[in-house]
Amino acid sequence: MNKLFDLTGRRALITGSSQGIGLALAAGLQQAGAEVVLNGRSVEKLESAARSLGAGARMLAFDVTDHAAVKEAVNRFEGEIGPIDILINNAGMQHRAPLEDFPAEAFERLMAANVSSVFNVGQAVARHMIGRGRGKIINIASVQTALARPTIAPYTATKGAVGNLTKGMATDWARHGLQCNAIAPGYFETPLNAALVADPEFTAWLSKRTPAGRWGKVEELVGASIFLASDASSFVNGHILYVDGGITASL
């Protein structure tokens, strides 16, 4: 049974993995046997993250919003180092403002960071996976793929797009042997949510709204990522797996 979840001999690229959810997922996949490749724009932050994982962690710095740079970096890595067997599209950002006052430039930044990045890296990596007839792509969606809250309407739009892009990836690429799925985290203690975590009023609301009664811990996303990255999910495609303490199941 353990062989179903064994990632030994496989290589995983995780975007936006110098901190937070991305780094936690990288550590989890590494513990399951995968060789991990960390991605971000800051080499300094990547070096620090790589040191925290110990020997064997690789780095691949590029801007996920730059289509040409992504293609060049992925092609170079595949040619010089070897295949990327698993891709986790985790890079993203948040911006909060009332919708009627939301800056247009912030909306465009959100679309680029949260949606274009998934297309850019997904396409670049999938082209190599298709040639090999196998591959795992995991996109990080959100509880906001299904729900909305005040002041984050554009973010909600981006994560809805990630959910449907995941389905589109599965529809196009399943016949080539790829499994393309998404993990939709609920509210987790991450740098992205630091302001909310520090807000007692919001934390009290969240504890009442979430059946589990608390914030999630990033390590609680690891099991879902290993499942979707492993042979255990060989016939799972186009699925959005909510890891949210039950918030999407309860009014």
XYZ file of N, CA and C in Angstrom:
753
model
N 0.826 -1.209 0.000
C 0.000 0.000 0.000
C 0.860 1.259 0.000
N 1.970 1.244 0.768
C 2.808 2.434 0.833
C 3.406 2.800 -0.520
N 3.568 1.811 -1.411
C 4.138 2.084 -2.724
C 3.241 3.028 -3.528
N 1.948 3.028 -3.248
C 1.026 3.919 -3.947
C 1.375 5.391 -3.719
N 1.950 5.679 -2.557
C 2.226 7.067 -2.177
C 3.727 7.396 -2.212
N 4.534 6.456 -2.688
C 5.980 6.624 -2.713
C 6.385 7.479 -3.910
N 7.094 8.557 -3.662
C 7.522 9.466 -4.728
C 9.016 9.345 -5.035
N 9.623 8.278 -4.572
C 11.046 8.061 -4.812
C 11.346 8.025 -6.307
N 12.382 8.753 -6.695
C 12.776 8.776 -8.093
C 12.043 9.796 -8.932
N 11.177 10.587 -8.340
C 10.429 11.597 -9.082
C 10.893 12.995 -8.667
N 10.752 13.905 -9.593
C 11.215 15.277 -9.375
C 10.017 16.217 -9.421
N 9.918 17.099 -8.422
C 8.770 17.997 -8.296
C 9.215 19.454 -8.308
N 8.608 20.237 -9.190
C 8.807 21.686 -9.212
C 7.625 22.334 -8.508
N 7.923 23.166 -7.505
C 6.874 23.857 -6.755
C 7.099 25.356 -6.913
N 6.170 26.057 -7.541
C 6.347 27.496 -7.724
C 5.988 28.235 -6.436
N 6.603 29.384 -6.248
C 6.334 30.180 -5.054
C 6.645 29.421 -3.785
N 7.806 28.754 -3.758
C 8.086 27.831 -2.652
C 9.195 28.289 -1.720
N 9.466 29.584 -1.666
C 10.481 30.062 -0.731
C 9.922 30.249 0.674
N 8.585 30.149 0.822
C 7.963 30.297 2.133
C 6.540 29.739 2.084
N 5.877 29.757 3.223
C 4.451 29.445 3.308
C 4.062 28.069 2.794
N 2.918 28.011 2.120
C 2.374 26.745 1.635
C 3.343 26.054 0.690
N 3.952 26.806 -0.217
C 4.859 26.203 -1.185
C 6.015 25.485 -0.536
N 6.628 26.096 0.465
C 7.759 25.479 1.153
C 7.303 24.263 1.956
N 6.135 24.354 2.587
C 5.605 23.219 3.341
C 5.336 22.027 2.423
N 4.788 22.288 1.227
C 4.523 21.208 0.286
C 5.822 20.611 -0.226
N 6.824 21.452 -0.467
C 8.125 20.957 -0.906
C 8.717 20.025 0.139
N 8.641 20.421 1.404
C 9.170 19.575 2.481
C 8.420 18.259 2.558
N 7.109 18.303 2.388
C 6.311 17.081 2.449
C 6.619 16.128 1.316
N 6.733 16.656 0.092
C 7.055 15.804 -1.050
C 8.458 15.230 -0.925
N 9.371 16.019 -0.372
C 10.729 15.524 -0.160
C 10.723 14.346 0.821
N 9.943 14.463 1.883
C 9.849 13.378 2.851
C 9.225 12.122 2.254
N 8.404 12.308 1.200
C 7.793 11.161 0.523
C 8.716 10.569 -0.536
N 9.921 11.126 -0.680
C 10.911 10.551 -1.573
C 11.237 11.359 -2.800
N 10.506 12.445 -3.072
C 10.736 13.228 -4.286
C 11.959 14.135 -4.149
N 12.586 14.393 -5.284
C 13.580 15.457 -5.362
C 12.816 16.736 -5.666
N 13.009 17.771 -4.854
C 12.210 18.973 -5.019
C 13.023 20.091 -5.646
N 12.330 20.890 -6.460
C 12.919 22.045 -7.116
C 12.133 23.266 -6.667
N 12.795 24.153 -5.943
C 12.139 25.337 -5.410
C 12.155 26.454 -6.445
N 11.081 27.221 -6.483
C 10.984 28.331 -7.427
C 10.545 29.613 -6.732
N 11.086 30.716 -7.205
C 10.694 32.041 -6.764
C 11.501 33.039 -7.568
N 11.305 34.318 -7.302
C 12.070 35.343 -8.017
C 13.345 35.722 -7.284
N 13.337 35.598 -5.955
C 14.483 36.001 -5.144
C 15.411 34.815 -4.896
N 16.622 34.887 -5.445
C 17.597 33.820 -5.236
C 17.961 33.718 -3.756
N 18.053 34.849 -3.087
C 18.400 34.850 -1.665
C 17.371 34.083 -0.839
N 16.090 34.327 -1.096
C 15.044 33.612 -0.371
C 15.054 32.133 -0.721
N 15.300 31.806 -1.982
C 15.353 30.405 -2.390
C 16.505 29.680 -1.718
N 17.644 30.343 -1.617
C 18.798 29.727 -0.955
C 18.500 29.429 0.503
N 17.810 30.349 1.163
C 17.434 30.128 2.560
C 16.462 28.961 2.680
N 15.482 28.900 1.782
C 14.514 27.801 1.800
C 15.195 26.480 1.513
N 16.121 26.465 0.550
C 16.825 25.238 0.201
C 17.652 24.735 1.382
N 18.277 25.653 2.102
C 19.054 25.247 3.281
C 18.160 24.596 4.324
N 16.935 25.088 4.457
C 16.022 24.529 5.454
C 15.610 23.102 5.104
N 15.669 22.757 3.813
C 15.303 21.402 3.381
C 16.489 20.448 3.392
N 17.699 20.996 3.439
C 18.883 20.142 3.471
C 19.357 19.764 2.083
N 20.314 18.857 2.057
C 20.946 18.439 0.803
C 19.911 17.858 -0.155
N 20.107 18.157 -1.431
C 19.248 17.562 -2.449
C 18.215 18.500 -3.027
N 17.889 19.566 -2.310
C 16.895 20.514 -2.828
C 17.530 21.382 -3.901
N 16.861 21.505 -5.029
C 17.352 22.334 -6.123
C 16.584 23.653 -6.161
N 17.114 24.604 -6.919
C 16.477 25.904 -7.078
C 16.352 26.227 -8.563
N 15.262 26.871 -8.930
C 15.054 27.331 -10.298
C 14.337 28.670 -10.224
N 15.105 29.745 -10.322
C 14.543 31.089 -10.167
C 14.009 31.610 -11.497
N 12.736 32.000 -11.506
C 12.154 32.693 -12.653
C 10.851 33.345 -12.211
N 10.390 34.299 -13.015
C 9.143 35.013 -12.742
C 8.007 34.264 -13.431
N 7.090 33.720 -12.652
C 6.017 32.899 -13.214
C 5.074 33.686 -14.109
N 5.106 35.015 -14.034
C 4.218 35.823 -14.869
C 4.827 36.153 -16.228
N 6.084 35.785 -16.447
C 6.794 36.070 -17.694
C 6.814 34.799 -18.545
N 5.935 34.737 -19.553
C 5.771 33.514 -20.342
C 7.079 33.070 -20.986
N 7.800 33.994 -21.587
C 9.048 33.639 -22.268
C 10.098 33.150 -21.277
N 10.199 33.812 -20.126
C 11.185 33.413 -19.116
C 10.866 32.040 -18.542
N 9.585 31.767 -18.333
C 9.167 30.451 -17.830
C 9.560 29.363 -18.833
N 9.221 29.574 -20.086
C 9.523 28.577 -21.123
C 11.020 28.317 -21.204
N 11.824 29.377 -21.185
C 13.269 29.226 -21.277
C 13.825 28.471 -20.081
N 13.370 28.809 -18.872
C 13.878 28.166 -17.659
C 13.505 26.691 -17.604
N 12.260 26.380 -17.937
C 11.811 24.984 -17.894
C 12.531 24.150 -18.953
N 12.638 24.675 -20.162
C 13.317 23.939 -21.230
C 14.791 23.695 -20.898
N 15.429 24.717 -20.327
C 16.833 24.577 -19.947
C 17.005 23.539 -18.853
N 16.125 23.573 -17.860
C 16.212 22.608 -16.762
C 16.007 21.184 -17.283
N 14.982 20.999 -18.106
C 14.703 19.674 -18.653
C 15.888 19.168 -19.483
N 16.533 20.058 -20.218
C 17.642 19.653 -21.062
C 18.922 19.372 -20.303
N 19.176 20.152 -19.224
C 20.434 20.030 -18.493
C 20.359 19.126 -17.270
N 19.226 19.105 -16.611
C 19.103 18.356 -15.352
C 18.282 17.082 -15.528
N 17.089 17.207 -16.109
C 16.240 16.042 -16.295
C 14.768 16.388 -16.179
N 13.920 15.378 -16.254
C 12.472 15.608 -16.322
C 11.866 16.142 -15.035
N 10.844 16.968 -15.213
C 9.987 17.395 -14.108
C 8.762 16.488 -14.145
N 8.630 15.643 -13.142
C 7.546 14.656 -13.103
C 6.284 15.193 -12.453
N 6.470 16.148 -11.542
C 5.363 16.701 -10.752
C 5.494 18.221 -10.773
N 4.412 18.911 -11.040
C 4.383 20.370 -10.965
C 3.304 20.793 -9.991
N 3.672 21.636 -9.040
C 2.681 22.272 -8.167
C 2.703 23.767 -8.444
N 1.616 24.268 -9.031
C 1.468 25.702 -9.307
C 0.924 26.382 -8.056
N 1.834 26.903 -7.242
C 1.451 27.478 -5.960
C 1.585 29.001 -5.913
N 2.419 29.582 -6.766
C 2.685 31.024 -6.697
C 1.388 31.821 -6.824
N 1.288 32.876 -6.046
C 0.090 33.707 -6.095
C 0.207 34.888 -5.157
N -0.780 35.776 -5.214
C -0.779 36.959 -4.356
C -2.208 37.334 -4.000
N -2.337 38.270 -3.082
C -3.636 38.761 -2.626
C -3.600 40.287 -2.605
N -4.752 40.901 -2.809
C -4.909 42.356 -2.658
C -6.336 42.593 -2.193
N -6.474 43.335 -1.107
C -7.795 43.567 -0.532
C -8.202 45.031 -0.684
N -9.412 45.241 -1.205
C -9.987 46.592 -1.316
C -11.445 46.434 -1.709
N -12.311 47.379 -1.321
C -13.699 47.326 -1.782
C -13.724 47.297 -3.311
N -14.614 46.503 -3.881
C -14.632 46.315 -5.324
C -14.813 47.636 -6.070
N -15.641 48.536 -5.520
C -15.882 49.803 -6.213
C -14.642 50.702 -6.230
N -13.682 50.417 -5.349
C -12.452 51.214 -5.287
C -11.224 50.420 -5.711
N -11.426 49.195 -6.191
C -10.297 48.310 -6.470
C -9.458 48.877 -7.622
N -8.151 49.076 -7.418
C -7.312 49.653 -8.479
C -7.191 48.696 -9.673
N -7.318 49.254 -10.857
C -7.236 48.430 -12.064
C -5.891 47.736 -12.174
N -4.823 48.443 -11.788
C -3.496 47.837 -11.889
C -3.334 46.664 -10.914
N -4.003 46.744 -9.756
C -3.956 45.638 -8.794
C -4.717 44.433 -9.335
N -5.828 44.696 -10.034
C -6.577 43.608 -10.662
C -5.704 42.888 -11.686
N -4.988 43.644 -12.504
C -4.134 43.032 -13.528
C -2.995 42.251 -12.894
N -2.432 42.747 -11.795
C -1.363 42.026 -11.099
C -1.881 40.704 -10.548
N -3.089 40.730 -9.994
C -3.694 39.506 -9.471
C -3.897 38.478 -10.580
N -4.427 38.924 -11.711
C -4.651 38.009 -12.823
C -3.344 37.387 -13.296
N -2.302 38.197 -13.379
C -1.009 37.694 -13.837
C -0.411 36.702 -12.840
N -0.427 37.065 -11.560
C 0.212 36.233 -10.544
C -0.563 34.946 -10.262
N -1.899 35.022 -10.321
C -2.716 33.882 -9.896
C -3.227 33.018 -11.038
N -3.392 33.596 -12.225
C -3.963 32.834 -13.346
C -2.948 32.631 -14.469
N -2.362 33.728 -14.954
C -1.380 33.593 -16.033
C -0.226 32.687 -15.626
N 0.161 32.744 -14.369
C 1.261 31.901 -13.886
C 0.942 30.413 -14.044
N -0.297 30.043 -13.757
C -0.706 28.633 -13.881
C -0.661 28.199 -15.341
N -1.126 29.074 -16.225
C -1.044 28.787 -17.658
C 0.404 28.705 -18.116
N 1.220 29.689 -17.738
C 2.599 29.753 -18.212
C 3.405 28.526 -17.816
N 3.422 28.225 -16.532
C 4.245 27.112 -16.050
C 3.603 25.780 -16.430
N 2.277 25.710 -16.340
C 1.587 24.473 -16.709
C 1.858 24.086 -18.150
N 1.770 25.049 -19.047
C 2.003 24.762 -20.462
C 3.444 24.346 -20.714
N 4.393 25.081 -20.142
C 5.807 24.793 -20.375
C 6.190 23.400 -19.892
N 5.704 23.027 -18.722
C 6.029 21.714 -18.159
C 5.257 20.612 -18.872
N 3.988 20.858 -19.181
C 3.149 19.834 -19.801
C 3.678 19.413 -21.165
N 4.266 20.333 -21.894
C 4.806 19.983 -23.215
C 5.839 18.868 -23.111
N 6.619 18.855 -22.054
C 7.595 17.789 -21.835
C 6.910 16.529 -21.297
N 5.959 16.711 -20.382
C 5.237 15.563 -19.828
C 4.496 14.802 -20.927
N 3.884 15.530 -21.841
C 3.122 14.901 -22.929
C 4.021 13.982 -23.745
N 5.233 14.417 -24.015
C 6.168 13.603 -24.771
C 6.546 12.323 -24.056
N 6.508 12.356 -22.720
C 6.851 11.156 -21.934
C 5.628 10.293 -21.640
N 4.434 10.849 -21.858
C 3.220 10.089 -21.622
C 2.832 9.959 -20.169
N 3.326 10.876 -19.336
C 2.971 10.826 -17.910
C 3.301 12.166 -17.264
N 2.641 12.450 -16.136
C 2.938 13.673 -15.406
C 1.816 14.031 -14.447
N 2.174 14.772 -13.421
C 1.221 15.216 -12.405
C 1.279 16.736 -12.291
N 0.143 17.386 -12.445
C 0.055 18.828 -12.252
C -0.977 19.100 -11.160
N -0.548 19.851 -10.162
C -1.420 20.198 -9.039
C -1.448 21.721 -8.942
N -2.607 22.308 -9.130
C -2.769 23.752 -9.016
C -3.335 24.093 -7.641
N -2.815 25.137 -7.042
C -3.330 25.563 -5.743
C -4.448 26.572 -5.967
N -5.655 26.122 -5.748
C -6.851 26.962 -5.861
C -7.109 27.582 -4.481
N -8.344 27.639 -4.050
C -8.670 28.280 -2.777
C -10.108 27.973 -2.409
N -10.418 28.152 -1.142
C -11.819 28.107 -0.747
C -12.602 29.165 -1.525
N -11.894 30.231 -1.963
C -12.542 31.262 -2.774
C -12.791 30.819 -4.216
N -12.407 29.615 -4.558
C -12.820 29.042 -5.834
C -14.329 28.817 -5.829
N -14.882 28.610 -4.627
C -16.316 28.339 -4.498
C -17.073 29.418 -3.736
N -16.371 30.214 -2.938
C -17.024 31.185 -2.063
C -16.437 32.578 -2.263
N -17.128 33.575 -1.772
C -16.637 34.958 -1.845
C -16.761 35.622 -0.487
N -15.932 36.657 -0.307
C -16.009 37.510 0.878
C -15.785 38.950 0.450
N -16.264 39.912 1.252
C -16.056 41.319 0.896
C -14.580 41.667 0.745
N -14.285 42.571 -0.157
C -12.980 43.188 -0.432
C -12.004 42.297 -1.209
N -12.427 41.094 -1.619
C -11.497 40.232 -2.369
C -12.148 39.672 -3.637
N -13.081 40.405 -4.217
C -13.777 39.903 -5.408
C -12.822 39.539 -6.545
N -11.814 40.355 -6.882
C -10.899 39.971 -7.953
C -10.091 38.710 -7.613
N -9.674 38.580 -6.362
C -8.972 37.355 -5.950
C -9.881 36.147 -6.137
N -11.144 36.299 -5.747
C -12.115 35.227 -5.933
C -12.243 34.859 -7.413
N -12.254 35.871 -8.264
C -12.323 35.626 -9.707
C -11.115 34.835 -10.194
N -9.924 35.175 -9.681
C -8.725 34.459 -10.125
C -8.755 33.007 -9.686
N -9.217 32.751 -8.483
C -9.210 31.374 -7.993
C -10.329 30.547 -8.629
N -11.432 31.207 -9.014
C -12.431 30.509 -9.813
C -11.843 30.105 -11.159
N -11.031 31.004 -11.727
C -10.371 30.701 -12.994
C -9.391 29.550 -12.847
N -8.669 29.491 -11.745
C -7.733 28.382 -11.518
C -8.489 27.053 -11.470
N -9.649 27.058 -10.824
C -10.452 25.832 -10.769
C -10.864 25.361 -12.147
N -11.330 26.276 -12.991
C -11.769 25.886 -14.327
C -10.600 25.606 -15.253
N -9.479 26.302 -15.079
C -8.293 25.996 -15.873
C -7.789 24.585 -15.552
N -7.910 24.190 -14.303
C -7.542 22.826 -13.911
C -8.389 21.799 -14.663
N -9.684 22.063 -14.738
C -10.568 21.156 -15.480
C -10.200 21.133 -16.960
N -9.844 22.306 -17.488
C -9.432 22.370 -18.879
C -8.150 21.610 -19.149
N -7.187 21.711 -18.230
C -5.946 20.955 -18.357
C -6.228 19.459 -18.408
N -7.088 19.005 -17.503
C -7.429 17.576 -17.465
C -8.114 17.163 -18.765
N -9.002 18.001 -19.254
C -9.741 17.680 -20.472
C -8.813 17.554 -21.677
N -7.819 18.427 -21.764
C -6.883 18.398 -22.888
C -5.780 17.356 -22.726
N -5.320 17.145 -21.499
C -4.079 16.392 -21.314
C -4.234 15.011 -20.686
N -5.410 14.661 -20.213
C -5.574 13.324 -19.621
C -5.261 12.231 -20.631
N -5.614 12.453 -21.881
C -5.373 11.421 -22.899
C -3.882 11.206 -23.162
N -3.060 12.137 -22.684
C -1.606 11.998 -22.835
C -0.958 11.383 -21.595
N -1.779 10.958 -20.639
C -1.237 10.325 -19.440
C -0.990 11.259 -18.277
N -1.481 12.508 -18.372
C -1.302 13.459 -17.278
C -2.521 13.458 -16.370
N -2.275 13.651 -15.067
C -3.357 13.900 -14.121
C -3.217 15.340 -13.629
N -4.258 16.125 -13.859
C -4.251 17.544 -13.513
C -5.373 17.831 -12.528
N -5.009 18.202 -11.330
C -5.989 18.420 -10.263
C -5.636 19.674 -9.470
N -6.502 20.046 -8.550
C -6.253 21.232 -7.731
C -6.521 20.926 -6.267
N -5.779 21.617 -5.418
C -6.039 21.622 -3.978
C -6.584 23.009 -3.644
N -7.706 23.057 -2.940
C -8.323 24.327 -2.569
C -8.239 24.496 -1.050
N -7.212 25.186 -0.564
C -7.092 25.376 0.886
C -8.158 26.330 1.414
N -8.566 26.084 2.643
C -9.401 27.030 3.355
C -8.517 28.110 3.949
N -8.772 28.502 5.164
C -7.991 29.556 5.809
C -6.839 28.943 6.597
N -5.615 29.238 6.133
C -4.403 28.689 6.731
C -3.515 29.807 7.245
N -2.748 29.488 8.264
C -1.787 30.438 8.808
C -0.599 30.532 7.862
N -0.574 31.564 7.028
C 0.501 31.776 6.061
C 0.860 33.261 6.041
N 2.018 33.612 5.445
C 2.358 35.036 5.307
C 1.291 35.812 4.543
N 0.615 35.171 3.586
C -0.427 35.835 2.810
C -1.602 36.258 3.700
N -1.845 35.492 4.761
C -2.968 35.757 5.663
C -2.525 36.369 6.988
N -1.307 36.892 7.048
C -0.756 37.380 8.317
C -1.644 38.432 8.971
N -2.192 39.344 8.162
C -3.040 40.405 8.730
C -4.310 39.824 9.333
N -4.880 38.814 8.696
C -6.100 38.193 9.212
C -5.820 37.371 10.465
N -4.691 36.659 10.461
C -4.322 35.855 11.635
C -4.152 36.753 12.853
N -3.621 37.956 12.619
C -3.370 38.890 13.724
C -4.620 39.635 14.167
N -5.728 39.448 13.474
C -6.975 40.152 13.775
C -7.869 39.261 14.652
N -7.996 39.561 15.954
C -8.789 38.709 16.852
C -10.241 38.583 16.409
N -10.791 39.658 15.870
C -12.194 39.628 15.440
C -12.382 38.656 14.279
N -11.456 38.701 13.307
C -11.576 37.791 12.175
C -11.360 36.348 12.617
N -10.377 36.122 13.478
C -10.106 34.763 13.953
C -11.308 34.205 14.709
N -11.969 35.042 15.483
C -13.171 34.604 16.203
C -14.276 34.248 15.215
N -14.453 35.080 14.173
C -15.451 34.778 13.141
C -15.132 33.466 12.439
N -13.849 33.295 12.077
C -13.449 32.089 11.357
C -13.667 30.841 12.196
N -13.356 30.922 13.472
C -13.532 29.768 14.358
C -14.990 29.342 14.437
N -15.897 30.318 14.391
C -17.330 29.997 14.414
C -17.815 29.499 13.059
N -17.245 30.059 11.984
C -17.704 29.728 10.624
C -17.205 28.378 10.146
N -16.036 27.936 10.614
C -15.420 26.690 10.181
C -15.807 25.557 11.123
N -16.399 24.472 10.618
C -16.765 23.362 11.500
C -15.608 22.857 12.367
N -14.379 22.866 11.815
C -13.226 22.414 12.605
C -12.863 23.408 13.700
N -13.366 24.650 13.603
C -13.216 25.622 14.672
C -11.854 26.265 14.808
N -11.055 26.304 13.716
C -9.703 26.865 13.838
C -9.117 27.162 12.464
N -7.963 27.849 12.489
C -7.147 28.024 11.307
C -6.503 26.683 10.935
N -6.254 26.485 9.648
C -5.503 25.315 9.226
C -4.012 25.554 9.367
N -3.262 24.477 9.495
C -1.799 24.546 9.531
C -1.278 24.038 8.189
N -0.267 24.696 7.651
C 0.180 24.382 6.290
C 0.563 22.912 6.133
N 1.040 22.299 7.209
C 1.425 20.891 7.124
C 0.225 19.991 6.818
N -0.979 20.497 7.074
C -2.178 19.703 6.825
C -2.548 19.643 5.346
N -1.795 20.341 4.510
C -1.989 20.259 3.069
C -1.085 19.212 2.420
N -0.127 18.707 3.173
C 0.868 17.796 2.609
C 0.248 16.486 2.142
N -0.637 15.907 2.936
C -1.243 14.631 2.573
C -1.981 14.694 1.257
N -2.728 15.772 1.048
C -3.454 15.940 -0.207
C -2.502 16.053 -1.382
N -1.384 16.763 -1.178
C -0.424 16.937 -2.269
C 0.269 15.625 -2.612
N 0.600 14.835 -1.605
C 1.238 13.535 -1.874
C 0.264 12.618 -2.603
N -0.988 12.615 -2.190
C -2.002 11.802 -2.870
C -2.097 12.165 -4.346
N -2.218 13.457 -4.636
C -2.399 13.885 -6.021
C -1.116 13.779 -6.838
N 0.036 13.716 -6.182
C 1.314 13.591 -6.878
C 1.721 12.141 -7.101
N 1.021 11.214 -6.491
C 1.443 9.814 -6.470
C 0.567 8.931 -7.351
N 0.960 7.653 -7.432
C 0.183 6.680 -8.200
C -1.189 6.425 -7.592
N -1.382 6.831 -6.345
C -2.674 6.613 -5.689
C -3.802 7.361 -6.382
N -3.457 8.404 -7.157
C -4.481 9.211 -7.843
C -4.420 9.019 -9.356
N -4.072 7.823 -9.805
C -3.851 7.582 -11.233
C -5.103 7.757 -12.094
N -6.304 7.720 -11.493
C -7.539 7.909 -12.266
C -8.339 9.095 -11.724
N -7.647 10.006 -11.059
C -8.264 11.235 -10.558
C -7.828 12.369 -11.474
N -8.780 13.028 -12.107
C -8.435 14.063 -13.078
C -9.482 15.174 -13.082
N -9.011 16.417 -13.098
C -9.916 17.568 -13.125
C -10.644 17.791 -11.814
N -10.096 17.255 -10.728
C -10.767 17.328 -9.422
C -10.231 18.495 -8.602
N -11.120 19.143 -7.845
C -10.729 20.194 -6.910
C -10.942 19.658 -5.502
N -9.861 19.426 -4.794
C -9.906 18.839 -3.456
C -9.859 19.954 -2.414
N -10.976 20.171 -1.735
C -11.054 21.213 -0.712
C -10.477 20.693 0.602
N -9.500 21.412 1.112
C -8.892 21.104 2.404
C -9.149 22.331 3.267
N -10.318 22.356 3.908
C -10.812 23.620 4.455
C -11.495 23.494 5.817
N -11.327 22.376 6.494
C -11.962 22.228 7.803
C -13.464 22.162 7.747
N -14.017 21.986 6.547
C -15.459 21.848 6.384
C -16.187 23.136 6.051
N -15.450 24.228 5.785
C -16.108 25.538 5.615
C -17.015 25.575 4.392
N -16.652 24.843 3.315
C -17.504 24.848 2.127
C -18.689 23.879 2.255
N -18.716 23.086 3.309
C -19.795 22.115 3.494
C -20.876 22.636 4.425
N -20.645 23.794 5.026
C -21.526 24.247 6.109
C -21.966 25.692 5.903
N -23.229 25.969 6.180
C -23.727 27.340 6.168
C -23.462 27.997 7.523
